[in-house]
PDB file of C-alpha atoms in Angstrom:
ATOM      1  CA  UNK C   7     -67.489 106.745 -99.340  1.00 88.00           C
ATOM      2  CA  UNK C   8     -68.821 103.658-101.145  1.00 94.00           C
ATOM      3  CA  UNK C   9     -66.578 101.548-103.519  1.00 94.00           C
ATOM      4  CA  UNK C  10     -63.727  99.158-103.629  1.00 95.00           C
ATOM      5  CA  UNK C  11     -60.854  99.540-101.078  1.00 90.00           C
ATOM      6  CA  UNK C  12     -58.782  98.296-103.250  1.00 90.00           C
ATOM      7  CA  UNK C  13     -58.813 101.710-105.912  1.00 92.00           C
ATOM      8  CA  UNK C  14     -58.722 103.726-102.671  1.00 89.00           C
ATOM      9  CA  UNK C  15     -55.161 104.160-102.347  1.00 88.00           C
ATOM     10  CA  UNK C  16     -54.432 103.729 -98.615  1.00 86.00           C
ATOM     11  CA  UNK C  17     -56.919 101.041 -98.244  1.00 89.00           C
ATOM     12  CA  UNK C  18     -55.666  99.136-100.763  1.00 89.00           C
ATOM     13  CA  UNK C  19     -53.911  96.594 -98.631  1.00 90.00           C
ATOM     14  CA  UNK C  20     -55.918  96.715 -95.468  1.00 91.00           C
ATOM     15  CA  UNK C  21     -57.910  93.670 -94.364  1.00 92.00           C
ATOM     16  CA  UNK C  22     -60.243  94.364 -91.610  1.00 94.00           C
ATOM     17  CA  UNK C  23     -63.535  96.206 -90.946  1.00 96.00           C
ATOM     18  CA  UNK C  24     -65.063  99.989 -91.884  1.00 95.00           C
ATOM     19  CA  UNK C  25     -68.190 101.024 -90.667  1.00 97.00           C
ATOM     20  CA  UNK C  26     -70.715 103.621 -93.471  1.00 97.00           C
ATOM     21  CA  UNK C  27     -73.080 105.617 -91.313  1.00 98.00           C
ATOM     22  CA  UNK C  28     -76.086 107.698 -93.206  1.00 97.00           C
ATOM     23  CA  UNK C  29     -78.994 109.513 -91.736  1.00 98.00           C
ATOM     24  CA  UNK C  30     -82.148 109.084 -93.328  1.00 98.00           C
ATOM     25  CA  UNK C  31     -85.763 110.562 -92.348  1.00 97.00           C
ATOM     26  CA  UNK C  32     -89.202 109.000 -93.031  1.00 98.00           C
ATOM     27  CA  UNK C  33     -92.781 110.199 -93.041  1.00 97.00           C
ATOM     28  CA  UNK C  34     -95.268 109.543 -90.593  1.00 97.00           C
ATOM     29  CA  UNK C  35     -96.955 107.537 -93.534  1.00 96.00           C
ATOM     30  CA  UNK C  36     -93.427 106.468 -94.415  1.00 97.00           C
ATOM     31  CA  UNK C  37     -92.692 104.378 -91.415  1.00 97.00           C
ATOM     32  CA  UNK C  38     -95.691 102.633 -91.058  1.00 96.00           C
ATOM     33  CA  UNK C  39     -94.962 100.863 -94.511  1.00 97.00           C
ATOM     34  CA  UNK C  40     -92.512  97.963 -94.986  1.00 97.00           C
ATOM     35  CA  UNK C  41     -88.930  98.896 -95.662  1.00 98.00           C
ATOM     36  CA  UNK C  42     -86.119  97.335 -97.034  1.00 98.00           C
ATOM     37  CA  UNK C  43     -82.618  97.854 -97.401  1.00 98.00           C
ATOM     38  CA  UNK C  44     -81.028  97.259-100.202  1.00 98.00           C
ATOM     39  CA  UNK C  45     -76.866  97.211 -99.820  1.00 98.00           C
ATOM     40  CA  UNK C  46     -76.349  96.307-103.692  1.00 98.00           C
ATOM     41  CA  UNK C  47     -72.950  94.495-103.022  1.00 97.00           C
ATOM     42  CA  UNK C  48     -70.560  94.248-100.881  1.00 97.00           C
ATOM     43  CA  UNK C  49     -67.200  92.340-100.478  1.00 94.00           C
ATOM     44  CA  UNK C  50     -67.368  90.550 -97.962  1.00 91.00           C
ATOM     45  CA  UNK C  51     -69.600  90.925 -95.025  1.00 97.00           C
ATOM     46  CA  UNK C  52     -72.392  93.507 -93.904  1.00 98.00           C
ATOM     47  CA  UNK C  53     -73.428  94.195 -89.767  1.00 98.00           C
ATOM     48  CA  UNK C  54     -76.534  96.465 -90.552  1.00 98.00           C
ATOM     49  CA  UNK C  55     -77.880  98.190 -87.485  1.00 98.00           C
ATOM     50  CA  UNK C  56     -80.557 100.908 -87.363  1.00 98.00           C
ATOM     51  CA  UNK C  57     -81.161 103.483 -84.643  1.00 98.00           C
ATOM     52  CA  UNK C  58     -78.704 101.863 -82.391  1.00 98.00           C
ATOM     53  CA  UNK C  59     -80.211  97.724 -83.054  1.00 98.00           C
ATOM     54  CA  UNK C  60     -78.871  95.434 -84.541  1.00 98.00           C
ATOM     55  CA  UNK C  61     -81.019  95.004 -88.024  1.00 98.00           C
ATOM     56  CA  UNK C  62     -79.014  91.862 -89.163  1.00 98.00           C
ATOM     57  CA  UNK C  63     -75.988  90.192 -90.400  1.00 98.00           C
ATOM     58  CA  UNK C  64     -75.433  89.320 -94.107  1.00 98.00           C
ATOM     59  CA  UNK C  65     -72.531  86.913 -95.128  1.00 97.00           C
ATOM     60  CA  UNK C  66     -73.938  86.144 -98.805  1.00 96.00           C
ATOM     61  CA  UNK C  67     -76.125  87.589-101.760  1.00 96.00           C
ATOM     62  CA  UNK C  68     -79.004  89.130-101.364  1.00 97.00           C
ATOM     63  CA  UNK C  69     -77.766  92.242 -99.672  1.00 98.00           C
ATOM     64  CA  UNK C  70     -81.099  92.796 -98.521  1.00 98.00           C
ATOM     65  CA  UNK C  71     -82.497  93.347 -95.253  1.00 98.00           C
ATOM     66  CA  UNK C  72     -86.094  93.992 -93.780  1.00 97.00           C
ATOM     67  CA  UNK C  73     -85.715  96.713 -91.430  1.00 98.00           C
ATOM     68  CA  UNK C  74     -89.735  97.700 -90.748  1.00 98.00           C
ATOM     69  CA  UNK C  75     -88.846  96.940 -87.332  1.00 98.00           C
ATOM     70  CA  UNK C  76     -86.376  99.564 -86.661  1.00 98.00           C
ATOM     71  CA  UNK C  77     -87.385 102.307 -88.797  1.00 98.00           C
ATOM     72  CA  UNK C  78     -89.815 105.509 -87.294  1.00 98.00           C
ATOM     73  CA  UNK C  79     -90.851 108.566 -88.829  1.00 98.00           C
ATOM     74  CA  UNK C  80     -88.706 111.066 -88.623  1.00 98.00           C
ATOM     75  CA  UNK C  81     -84.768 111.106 -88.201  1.00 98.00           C
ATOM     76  CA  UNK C  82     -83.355 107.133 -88.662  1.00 98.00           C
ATOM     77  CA  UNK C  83     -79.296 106.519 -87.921  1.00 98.00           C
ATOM     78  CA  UNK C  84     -78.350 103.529 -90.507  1.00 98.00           C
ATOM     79  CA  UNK C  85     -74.938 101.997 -89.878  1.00 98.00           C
ATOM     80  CA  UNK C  86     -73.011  99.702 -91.735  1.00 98.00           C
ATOM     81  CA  UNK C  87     -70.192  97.513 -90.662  1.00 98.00           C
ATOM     82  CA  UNK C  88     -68.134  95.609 -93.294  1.00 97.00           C
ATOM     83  CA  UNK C  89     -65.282  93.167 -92.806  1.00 96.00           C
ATOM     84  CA  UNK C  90     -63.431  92.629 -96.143  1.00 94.00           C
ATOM     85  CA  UNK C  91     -61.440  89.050 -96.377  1.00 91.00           C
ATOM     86  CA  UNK C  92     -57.586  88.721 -96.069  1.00 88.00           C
ATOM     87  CA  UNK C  93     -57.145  88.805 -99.959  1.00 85.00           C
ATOM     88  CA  UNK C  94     -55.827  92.636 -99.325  1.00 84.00           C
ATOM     89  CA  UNK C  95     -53.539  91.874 -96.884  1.00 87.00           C
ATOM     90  CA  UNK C  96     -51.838  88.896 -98.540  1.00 87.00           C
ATOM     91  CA  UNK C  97     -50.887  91.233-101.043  1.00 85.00           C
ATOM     92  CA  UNK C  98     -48.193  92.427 -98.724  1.00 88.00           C
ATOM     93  CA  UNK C  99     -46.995  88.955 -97.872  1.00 89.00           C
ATOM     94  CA  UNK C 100     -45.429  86.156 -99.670  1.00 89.00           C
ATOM     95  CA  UNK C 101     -48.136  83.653 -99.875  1.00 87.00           C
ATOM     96  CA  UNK C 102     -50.039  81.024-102.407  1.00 84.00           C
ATOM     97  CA  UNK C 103     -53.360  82.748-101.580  1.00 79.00           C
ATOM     98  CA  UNK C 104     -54.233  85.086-104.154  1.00 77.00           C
ATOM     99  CA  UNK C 105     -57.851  85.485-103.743  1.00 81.00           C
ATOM    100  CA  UNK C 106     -59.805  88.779-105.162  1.00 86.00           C
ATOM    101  CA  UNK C 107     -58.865  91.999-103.745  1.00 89.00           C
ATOM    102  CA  UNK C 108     -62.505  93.455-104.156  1.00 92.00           C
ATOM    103  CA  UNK C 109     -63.570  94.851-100.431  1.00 94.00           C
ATOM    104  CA  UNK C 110     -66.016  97.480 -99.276  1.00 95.00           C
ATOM    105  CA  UNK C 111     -69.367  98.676 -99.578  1.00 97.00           C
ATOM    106  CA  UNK C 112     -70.047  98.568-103.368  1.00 97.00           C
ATOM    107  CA  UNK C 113     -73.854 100.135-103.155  1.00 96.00           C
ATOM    108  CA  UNK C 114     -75.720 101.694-104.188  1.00 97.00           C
ATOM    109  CA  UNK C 115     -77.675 101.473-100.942  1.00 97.00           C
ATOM    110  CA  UNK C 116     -81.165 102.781-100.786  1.00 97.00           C
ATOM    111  CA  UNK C 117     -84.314 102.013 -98.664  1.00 97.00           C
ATOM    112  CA  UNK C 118     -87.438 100.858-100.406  1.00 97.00           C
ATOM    113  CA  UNK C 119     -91.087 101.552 -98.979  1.00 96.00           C
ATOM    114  CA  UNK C 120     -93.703  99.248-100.388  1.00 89.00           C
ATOM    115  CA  UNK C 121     -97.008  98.421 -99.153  1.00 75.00           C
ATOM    116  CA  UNK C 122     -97.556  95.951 -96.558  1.00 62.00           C
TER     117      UNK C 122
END
């Protein structure tokens, strides 16, 4: 589910990766536009890969991604892999670093089809 591992109870600690996977279909008409996905925010990176390619990586604001490339009409697998930072983890160590403990895939996510 999206949102912050942090208010997810047995995530709240863990540092590491999670991967969102959603299924998506296009028209015919559909695919042959430009489309873009939109990730809203996340904490702290995003992997994006769509039917099985990689789509991009995005380490910084915009989560946006062109993915006309990958896209066809019909069925599309989207799949999301985010790595939160170690500000989780240090929560369960004695440490200095007490950065923000904000992690996951915030969203909303959507795809956009515009015009080319």
């Amino acid at each position: 589910a999206l949102g912050d591992w942090s208010r997810m109870g047995a995530l709240e600690t863990y540092s590491g990766g999670a991967w969102y996977r959603k299924n998506f279909s296009l028209t015919p008409e559909q695919a042959q536009q430009r489309a873009v996905l939109d990730l809203g925010s996340v904490v702290s990176t995003a992997e994006v890969r769509v039917n099985g390619r990689t789509a991009g990586v995005k380490v910084a604001p915009p989560w946006t991604l062109e993915i006309t490339p990958f896209v066809r009409a019909g069925d599309n697998r989207l799949e999301v892999l985010v790595l939160s930072t170690l500000g989780n983890h240090y929560v369960t160590i004695p440490t200095r670093y007490r950065g923000s403990i904000t992690a996951g895939l915030l969203g909303p996510v959507r795809v956009e089809i515009a015009s080319n």
